[in-house]
Short mmCIF file of C-alpha atoms in Angstrom, two decimals:
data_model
loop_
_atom_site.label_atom_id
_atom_site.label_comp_id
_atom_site.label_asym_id
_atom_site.label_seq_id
_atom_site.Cartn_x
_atom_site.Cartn_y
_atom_site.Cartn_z
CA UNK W 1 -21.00 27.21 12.99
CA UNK W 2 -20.96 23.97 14.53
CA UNK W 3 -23.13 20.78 16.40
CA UNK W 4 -24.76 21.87 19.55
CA UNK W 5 -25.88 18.06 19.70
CA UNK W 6 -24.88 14.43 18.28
CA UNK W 7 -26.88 11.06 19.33
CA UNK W 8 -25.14 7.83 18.60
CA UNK W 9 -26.69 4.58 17.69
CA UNK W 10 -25.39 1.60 17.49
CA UNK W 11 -21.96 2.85 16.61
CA UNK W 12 -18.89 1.27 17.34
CA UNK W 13 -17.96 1.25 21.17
CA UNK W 14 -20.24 4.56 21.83
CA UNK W 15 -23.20 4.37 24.11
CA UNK W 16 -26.24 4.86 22.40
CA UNK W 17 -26.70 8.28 23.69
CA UNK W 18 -27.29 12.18 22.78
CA UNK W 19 -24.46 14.49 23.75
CA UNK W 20 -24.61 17.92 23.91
CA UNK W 21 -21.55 19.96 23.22
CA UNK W 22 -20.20 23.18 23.83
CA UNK W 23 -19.94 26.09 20.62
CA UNK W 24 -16.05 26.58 21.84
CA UNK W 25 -13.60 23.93 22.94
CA UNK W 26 -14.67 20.11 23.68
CA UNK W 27 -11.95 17.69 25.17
CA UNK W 28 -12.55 14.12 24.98
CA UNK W 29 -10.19 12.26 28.08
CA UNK W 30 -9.92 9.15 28.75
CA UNK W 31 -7.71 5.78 28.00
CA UNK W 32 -6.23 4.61 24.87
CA UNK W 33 -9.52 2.50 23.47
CA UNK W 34 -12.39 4.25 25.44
CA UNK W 35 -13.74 5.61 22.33
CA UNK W 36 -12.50 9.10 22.13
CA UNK W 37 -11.36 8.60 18.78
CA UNK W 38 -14.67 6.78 17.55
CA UNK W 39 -16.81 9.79 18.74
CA UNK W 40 -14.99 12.20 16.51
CA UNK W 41 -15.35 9.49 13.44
CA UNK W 42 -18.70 9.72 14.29
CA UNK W 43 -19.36 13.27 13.54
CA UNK W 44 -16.72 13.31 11.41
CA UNK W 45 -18.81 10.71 8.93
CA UNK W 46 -22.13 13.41 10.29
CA UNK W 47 -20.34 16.30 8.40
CA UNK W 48 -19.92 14.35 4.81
CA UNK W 49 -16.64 12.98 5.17
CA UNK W 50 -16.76 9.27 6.10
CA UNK W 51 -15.00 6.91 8.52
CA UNK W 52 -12.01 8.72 9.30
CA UNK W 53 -9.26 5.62 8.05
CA UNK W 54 -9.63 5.43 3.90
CA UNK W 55 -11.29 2.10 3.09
CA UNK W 56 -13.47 1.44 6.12
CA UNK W 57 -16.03 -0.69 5.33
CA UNK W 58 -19.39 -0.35 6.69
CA UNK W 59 -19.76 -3.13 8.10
CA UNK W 60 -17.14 -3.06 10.56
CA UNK W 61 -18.57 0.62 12.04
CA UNK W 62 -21.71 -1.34 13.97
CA UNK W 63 -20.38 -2.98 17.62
CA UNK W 64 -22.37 -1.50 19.94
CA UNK W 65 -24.33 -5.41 20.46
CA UNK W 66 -27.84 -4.10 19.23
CA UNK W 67 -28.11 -6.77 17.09
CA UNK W 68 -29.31 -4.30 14.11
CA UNK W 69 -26.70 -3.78 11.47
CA UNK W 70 -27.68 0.08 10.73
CA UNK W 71 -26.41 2.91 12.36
CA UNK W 72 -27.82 6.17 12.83
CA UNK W 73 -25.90 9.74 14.17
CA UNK W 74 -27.76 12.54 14.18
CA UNK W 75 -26.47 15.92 14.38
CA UNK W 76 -28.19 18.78 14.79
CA UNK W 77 -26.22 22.00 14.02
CA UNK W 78 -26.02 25.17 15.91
CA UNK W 79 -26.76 27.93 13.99
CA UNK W 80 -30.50 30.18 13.91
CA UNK W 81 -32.29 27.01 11.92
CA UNK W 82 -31.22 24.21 13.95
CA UNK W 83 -31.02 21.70 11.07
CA UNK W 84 -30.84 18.24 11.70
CA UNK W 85 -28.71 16.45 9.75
CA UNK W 86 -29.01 12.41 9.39
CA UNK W 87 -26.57 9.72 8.33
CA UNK W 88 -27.81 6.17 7.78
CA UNK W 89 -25.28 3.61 7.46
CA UNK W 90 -26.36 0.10 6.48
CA UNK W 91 -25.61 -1.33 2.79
CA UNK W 92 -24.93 2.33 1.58
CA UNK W 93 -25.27 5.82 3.30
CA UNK W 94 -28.40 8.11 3.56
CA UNK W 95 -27.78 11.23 3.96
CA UNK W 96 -30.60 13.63 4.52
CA UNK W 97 -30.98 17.45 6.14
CA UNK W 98 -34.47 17.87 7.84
CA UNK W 99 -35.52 14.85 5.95
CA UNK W 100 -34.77 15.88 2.89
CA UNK W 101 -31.71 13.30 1.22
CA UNK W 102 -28.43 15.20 0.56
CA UNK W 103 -24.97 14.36 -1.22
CA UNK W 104 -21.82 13.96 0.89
CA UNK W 105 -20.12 17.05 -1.15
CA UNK W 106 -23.69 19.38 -0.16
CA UNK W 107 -22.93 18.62 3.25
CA UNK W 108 -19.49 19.38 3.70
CA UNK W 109 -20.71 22.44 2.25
CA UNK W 110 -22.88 23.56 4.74
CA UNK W 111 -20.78 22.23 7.66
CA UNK W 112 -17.11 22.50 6.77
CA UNK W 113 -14.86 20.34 9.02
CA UNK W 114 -11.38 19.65 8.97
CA UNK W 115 -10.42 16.45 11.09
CA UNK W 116 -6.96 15.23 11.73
CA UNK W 117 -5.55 12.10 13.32
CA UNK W 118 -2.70 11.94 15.45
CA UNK W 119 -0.52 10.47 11.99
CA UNK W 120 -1.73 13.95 10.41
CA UNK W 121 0.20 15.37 13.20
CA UNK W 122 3.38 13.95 11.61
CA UNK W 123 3.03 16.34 8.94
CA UNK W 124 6.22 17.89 9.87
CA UNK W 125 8.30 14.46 9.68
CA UNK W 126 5.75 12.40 8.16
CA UNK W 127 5.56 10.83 4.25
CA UNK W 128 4.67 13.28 1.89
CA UNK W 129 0.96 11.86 1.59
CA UNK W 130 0.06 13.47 5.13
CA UNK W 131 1.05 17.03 3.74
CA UNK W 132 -0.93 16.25 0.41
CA UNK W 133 -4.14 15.09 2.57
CA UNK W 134 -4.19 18.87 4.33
CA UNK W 135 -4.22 20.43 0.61
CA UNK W 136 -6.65 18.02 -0.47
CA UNK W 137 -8.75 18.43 2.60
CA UNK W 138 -8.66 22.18 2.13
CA UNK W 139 -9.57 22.25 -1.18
CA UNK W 140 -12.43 20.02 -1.35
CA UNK W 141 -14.07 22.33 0.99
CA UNK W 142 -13.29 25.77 -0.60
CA UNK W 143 -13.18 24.40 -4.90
CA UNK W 144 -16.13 22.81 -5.18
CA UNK W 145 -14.58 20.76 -8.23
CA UNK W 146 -11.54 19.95 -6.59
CA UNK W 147 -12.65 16.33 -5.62
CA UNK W 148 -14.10 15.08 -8.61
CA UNK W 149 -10.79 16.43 -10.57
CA UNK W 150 -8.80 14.85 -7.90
CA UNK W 151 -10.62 11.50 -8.72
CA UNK W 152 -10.48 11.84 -12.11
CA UNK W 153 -6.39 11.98 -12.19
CA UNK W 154 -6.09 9.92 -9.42
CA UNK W 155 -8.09 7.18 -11.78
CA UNK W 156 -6.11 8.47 -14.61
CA UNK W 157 -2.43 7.14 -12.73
CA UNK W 158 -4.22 3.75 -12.49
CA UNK W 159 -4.51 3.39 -16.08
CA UNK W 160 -1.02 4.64 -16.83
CA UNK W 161 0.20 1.94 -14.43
CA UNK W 162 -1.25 -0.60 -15.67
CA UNK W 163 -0.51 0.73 -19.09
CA UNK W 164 3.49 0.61 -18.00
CA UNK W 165 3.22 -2.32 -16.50
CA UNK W 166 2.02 -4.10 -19.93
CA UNK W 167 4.69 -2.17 -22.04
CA UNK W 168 1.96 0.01 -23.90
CA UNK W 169 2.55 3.22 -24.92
CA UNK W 170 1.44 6.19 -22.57
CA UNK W 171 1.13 9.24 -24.92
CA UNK W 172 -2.92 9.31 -25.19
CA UNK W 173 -3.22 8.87 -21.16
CA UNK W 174 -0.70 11.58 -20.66
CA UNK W 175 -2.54 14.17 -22.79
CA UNK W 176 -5.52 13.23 -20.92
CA UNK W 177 -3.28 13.54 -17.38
CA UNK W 178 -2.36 17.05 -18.73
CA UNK W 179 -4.68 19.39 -18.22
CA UNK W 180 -5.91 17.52 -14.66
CA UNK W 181 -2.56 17.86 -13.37
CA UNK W 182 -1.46 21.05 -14.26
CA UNK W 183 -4.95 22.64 -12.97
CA UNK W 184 -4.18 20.38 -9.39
CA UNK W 185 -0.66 21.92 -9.43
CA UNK W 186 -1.92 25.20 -9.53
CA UNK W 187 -5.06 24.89 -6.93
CA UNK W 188 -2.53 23.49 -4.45
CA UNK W 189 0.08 26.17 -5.19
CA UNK W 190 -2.82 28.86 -4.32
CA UNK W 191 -3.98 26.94 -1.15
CA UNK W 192 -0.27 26.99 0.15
CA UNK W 193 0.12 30.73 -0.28
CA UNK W 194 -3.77 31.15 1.58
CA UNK W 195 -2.02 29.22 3.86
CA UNK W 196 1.06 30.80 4.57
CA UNK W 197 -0.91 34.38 4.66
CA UNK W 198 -2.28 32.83 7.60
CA UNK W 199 0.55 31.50 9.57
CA UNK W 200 0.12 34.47 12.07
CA UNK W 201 -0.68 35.63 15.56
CA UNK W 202 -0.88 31.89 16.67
CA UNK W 203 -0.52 32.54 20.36
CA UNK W 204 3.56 31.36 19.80
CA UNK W 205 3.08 27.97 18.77
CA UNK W 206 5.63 29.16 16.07
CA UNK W 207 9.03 29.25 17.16
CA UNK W 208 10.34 30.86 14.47
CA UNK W 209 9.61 32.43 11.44
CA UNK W 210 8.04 29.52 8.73
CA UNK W 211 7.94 29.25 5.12
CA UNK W 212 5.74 26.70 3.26
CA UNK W 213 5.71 25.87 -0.71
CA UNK W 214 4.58 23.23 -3.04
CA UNK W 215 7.34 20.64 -4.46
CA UNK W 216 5.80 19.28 -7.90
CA UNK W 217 5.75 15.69 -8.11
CA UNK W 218 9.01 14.50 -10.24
CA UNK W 219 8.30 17.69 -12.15
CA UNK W 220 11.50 20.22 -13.45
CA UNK W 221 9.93 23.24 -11.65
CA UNK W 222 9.41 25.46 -15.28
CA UNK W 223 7.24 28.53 -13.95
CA UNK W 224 3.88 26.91 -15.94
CA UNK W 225 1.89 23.93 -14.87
CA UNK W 226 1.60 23.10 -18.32
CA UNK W 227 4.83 23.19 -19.89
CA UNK W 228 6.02 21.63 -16.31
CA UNK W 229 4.32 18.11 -17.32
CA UNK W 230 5.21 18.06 -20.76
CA UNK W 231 8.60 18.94 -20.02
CA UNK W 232 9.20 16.54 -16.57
CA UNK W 233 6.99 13.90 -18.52
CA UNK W 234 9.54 14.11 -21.63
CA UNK W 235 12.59 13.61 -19.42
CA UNK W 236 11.07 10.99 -17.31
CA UNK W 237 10.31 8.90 -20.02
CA UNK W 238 12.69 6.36 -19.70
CA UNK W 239 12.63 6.10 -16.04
CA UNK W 240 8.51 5.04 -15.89
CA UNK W 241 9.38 2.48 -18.57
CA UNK W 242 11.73 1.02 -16.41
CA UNK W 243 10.23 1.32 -12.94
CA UNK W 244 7.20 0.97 -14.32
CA UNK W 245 5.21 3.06 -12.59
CA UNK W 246 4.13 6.95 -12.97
CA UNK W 247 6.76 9.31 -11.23
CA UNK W 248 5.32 12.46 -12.40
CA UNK W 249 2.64 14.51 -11.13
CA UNK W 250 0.22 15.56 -8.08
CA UNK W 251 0.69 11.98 -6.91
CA UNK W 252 4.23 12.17 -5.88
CA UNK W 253 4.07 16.30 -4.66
CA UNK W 254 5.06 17.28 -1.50
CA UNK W 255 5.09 20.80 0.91
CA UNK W 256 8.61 21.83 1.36
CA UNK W 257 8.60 22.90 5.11
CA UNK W 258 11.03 25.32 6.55
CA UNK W 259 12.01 27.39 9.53
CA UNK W 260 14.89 30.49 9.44
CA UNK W 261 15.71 28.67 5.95
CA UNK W 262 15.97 25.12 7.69
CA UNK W 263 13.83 21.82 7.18
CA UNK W 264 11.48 22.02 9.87
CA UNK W 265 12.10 18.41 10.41
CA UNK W 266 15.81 18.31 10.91
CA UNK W 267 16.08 21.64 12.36
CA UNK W 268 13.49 21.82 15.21
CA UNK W 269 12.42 18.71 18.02
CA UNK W 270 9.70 16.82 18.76
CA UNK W 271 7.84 19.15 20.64
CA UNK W 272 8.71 21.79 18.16
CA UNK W 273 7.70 19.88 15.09
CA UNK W 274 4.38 18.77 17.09
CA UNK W 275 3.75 22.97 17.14
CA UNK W 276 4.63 23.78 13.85
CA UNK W 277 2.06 21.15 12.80
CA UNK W 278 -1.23 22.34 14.90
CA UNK W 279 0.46 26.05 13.81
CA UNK W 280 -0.64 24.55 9.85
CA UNK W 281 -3.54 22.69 10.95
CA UNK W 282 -4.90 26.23 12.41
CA UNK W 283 -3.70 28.46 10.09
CA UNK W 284 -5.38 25.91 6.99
CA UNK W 285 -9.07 26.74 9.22
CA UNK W 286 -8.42 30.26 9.37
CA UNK W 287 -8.01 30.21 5.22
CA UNK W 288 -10.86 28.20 4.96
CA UNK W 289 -12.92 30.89 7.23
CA UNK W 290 -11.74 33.47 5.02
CA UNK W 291 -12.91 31.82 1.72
CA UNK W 292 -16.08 30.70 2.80
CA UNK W 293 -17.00 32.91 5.63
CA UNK W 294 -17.83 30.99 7.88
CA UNK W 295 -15.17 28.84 10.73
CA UNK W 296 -14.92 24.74 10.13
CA UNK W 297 -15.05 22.42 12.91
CA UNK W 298 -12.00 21.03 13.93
CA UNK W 299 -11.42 17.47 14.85
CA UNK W 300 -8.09 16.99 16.20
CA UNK W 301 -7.10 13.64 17.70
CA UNK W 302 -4.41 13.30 20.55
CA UNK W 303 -3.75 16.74 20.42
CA UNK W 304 -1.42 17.39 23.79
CA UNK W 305 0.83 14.52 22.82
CA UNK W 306 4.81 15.28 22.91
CA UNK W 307 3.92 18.76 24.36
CA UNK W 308 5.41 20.39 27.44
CA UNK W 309 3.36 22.52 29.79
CA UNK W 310 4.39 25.74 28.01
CA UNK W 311 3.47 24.15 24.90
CA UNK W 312 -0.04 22.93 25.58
CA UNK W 313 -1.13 26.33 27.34
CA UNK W 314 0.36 27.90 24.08
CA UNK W 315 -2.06 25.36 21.74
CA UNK W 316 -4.89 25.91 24.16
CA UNK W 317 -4.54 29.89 23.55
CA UNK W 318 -4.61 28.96 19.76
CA UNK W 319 -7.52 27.16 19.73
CA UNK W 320 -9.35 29.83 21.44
CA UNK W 321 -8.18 32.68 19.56
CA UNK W 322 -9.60 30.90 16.48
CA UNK W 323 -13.27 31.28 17.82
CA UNK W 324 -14.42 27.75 16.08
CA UNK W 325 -15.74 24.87 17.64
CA UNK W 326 -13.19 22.37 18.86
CA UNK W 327 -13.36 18.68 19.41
CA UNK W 328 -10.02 17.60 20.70
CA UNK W 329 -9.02 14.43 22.48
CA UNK W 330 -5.98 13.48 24.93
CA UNK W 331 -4.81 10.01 26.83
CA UNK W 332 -2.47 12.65 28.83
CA UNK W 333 -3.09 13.95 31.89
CA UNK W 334 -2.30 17.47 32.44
CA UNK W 335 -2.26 20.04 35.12
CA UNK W 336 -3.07 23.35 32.71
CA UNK W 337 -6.84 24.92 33.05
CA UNK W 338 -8.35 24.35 29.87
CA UNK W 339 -10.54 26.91 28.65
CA UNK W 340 -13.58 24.88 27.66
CA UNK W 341 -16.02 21.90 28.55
CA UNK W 342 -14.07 18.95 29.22
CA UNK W 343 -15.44 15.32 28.73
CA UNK W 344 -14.45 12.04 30.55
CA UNK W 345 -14.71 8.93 27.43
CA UNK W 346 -14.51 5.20 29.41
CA UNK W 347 -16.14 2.07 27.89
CA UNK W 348 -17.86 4.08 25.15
CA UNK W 349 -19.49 5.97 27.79
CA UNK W 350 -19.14 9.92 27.96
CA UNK W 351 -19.78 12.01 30.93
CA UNK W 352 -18.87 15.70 31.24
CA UNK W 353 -17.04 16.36 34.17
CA UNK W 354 -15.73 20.52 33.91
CA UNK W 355 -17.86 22.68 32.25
CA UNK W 356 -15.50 25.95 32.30
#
């Protein structure tokens, strides 16, 4: 499943234009600034998710001089009903599938798509909260109650703060915390092992044997979720009184990453690291395919960047063997034959120019 065609209006830098694009591999090329980054935005926000940077307002999203303030992408997906799905953007989103209006969480249903930007390619050597956006990304589209728990807790950590930071007592918002955390714990712990089981026949782009597993937020790593807060919380007691501030729970977890027993990111370089992090990227679609039987759409931004020449035609082989739709953009040149429709992005203005 995927878009076999997105129009743009009046978004950002992008021609107002339909583009049609391939059910395999798409490569956006082009400058730093030409837009390739805004096009995937756009159909990232046409598959449910939003602007792709947290916090985006609306208002910044329309540039392209119409003098209208709405925008409008259309996307109409490629499968045996051709749906068409609509985003409005003005004071709020509309979101509607052949006219009739939607929710952002229905959508992402029917048109799972897992976007990443070239920071989510730190993953390897990144902060923690790049490894805890791929869970989070994978489970919102495979537990359909995974992101209004997530909210829930997340709101939850705001009250403790400010609780700590007035010198209140925490007990009552802990009990609440409990059983949100402990259930987040153990989704996350699940998607890491569908993860791992899928860390295979990736063309190479692992160089060695990897091993991925959840580190608990602050917690003392008891086998349950449950007795895991009560116990971490009980011993951390006197620490979030002084600091202030929670230190316990899915907030602070992190993916322990490792290769022949080594952290990936002191053990392997640049180029390395870069693999090992497309390797997770790919291997977090295939477990998505396998729970919800059908392939997501991958958005990956600056995707060639820090790779060699054996590296990129190992990626490219990657992509392909996952039989998904791709859109991928580059600022590198490269010599390699890429194995699907390749687009040129200058001024907001797209123009195919190798079909393949």
């Amino acid at each position: 499943m995927g878009y076999n065609r997105v129009r743009f209006n009046n978004f950002r830098n992008i021609e107002p234009r339909e583009i049609k694009w391939s059910p395999g591999l798409n490569l956006l090329t082009g400058p730093n600034g030409s837009g390739k980054t805004n096009i995937l935005e756009g159909i990232n926000i046409v598959s449910g998710w939003g602007p792709l940077e947290r916090g985006t307002r609306s208002s910044s999203l329309p540039t392209w001089d119409s003098g209208s303030s709405e925008i409008q992408l259309t996307g109409q997906l490629d499968d045996e009903n051709g749906e068409i799905i609509k985003v409005k953007i003005s004071s709020r989103y509309t979101i509607k599938i052949d006219e009739e209006t939607i929710t952002a969480t229905d959508l992402r249903w029917r048109i799972p798509v897992l976007s990443f930007l070239p920071n989510d390619m730190s993953i390897i050597e990144g902060s923690a909260s790049f490894r805890r956006r791929l869970m989070d990304m994978v489970l919102t589209l495979i537990v359909p109650a995974y992101a209004s728990r997530l909210h829930d807790y997340r709101r939850g950590i705001k009250q403790k703060t400010a609780i700590l930071r007035n010198g209140g007592r925490t007990d009552l918002i802990d009990r609440a915390l409990l059983p949100l955390a402990s259930w987040i714990w153990k989704m996350r712990e699940e998607a890491l092992v569908m993860i791992s089981e899928s860390m295979k026949d990736m063309c190479g782009l692992l160089p060695n044997p990897t091993e991925i597993r959840l580190l608990r937020g602050g917690s003392g790593s008891l086998p349950s979720p449950d007795e895991d807060f009560r116990y971490s919380l009980k011993i951390n007691k006197k620490r979030e009184e002084v600091l202030k501030v929670p230190v316990v729970g899915p907030h602070r977890d992190d993916m322990l990453i490792t290769t022949n027993g080594a952290p990936a990111a002191l053990s392997l370089s640049r180029g390395y690291r870069r693999r090992v992090a497309v390797a997770l990227i790919l291997a977090a679609s295939e477990g998505v395919r396998r729970k919800l039987g059908k392939n997501p759409v991958l958005l990956l931004d600056e995707i060639t960047a820090e790779l060699d020449s054996e590296g990129r035609n190992i990626l490219f082989c990657a992509l392909l063997d996952r039989k998904t739709q791709v859109f991928a953009s580059t600022a590198e040149p490269f010599t390699e034959s890429f194995p699907g429709r390749i687009y040129a992005v200058d001024s907001g203005r797209v123009e195919i120019i190798d079909e393949n």
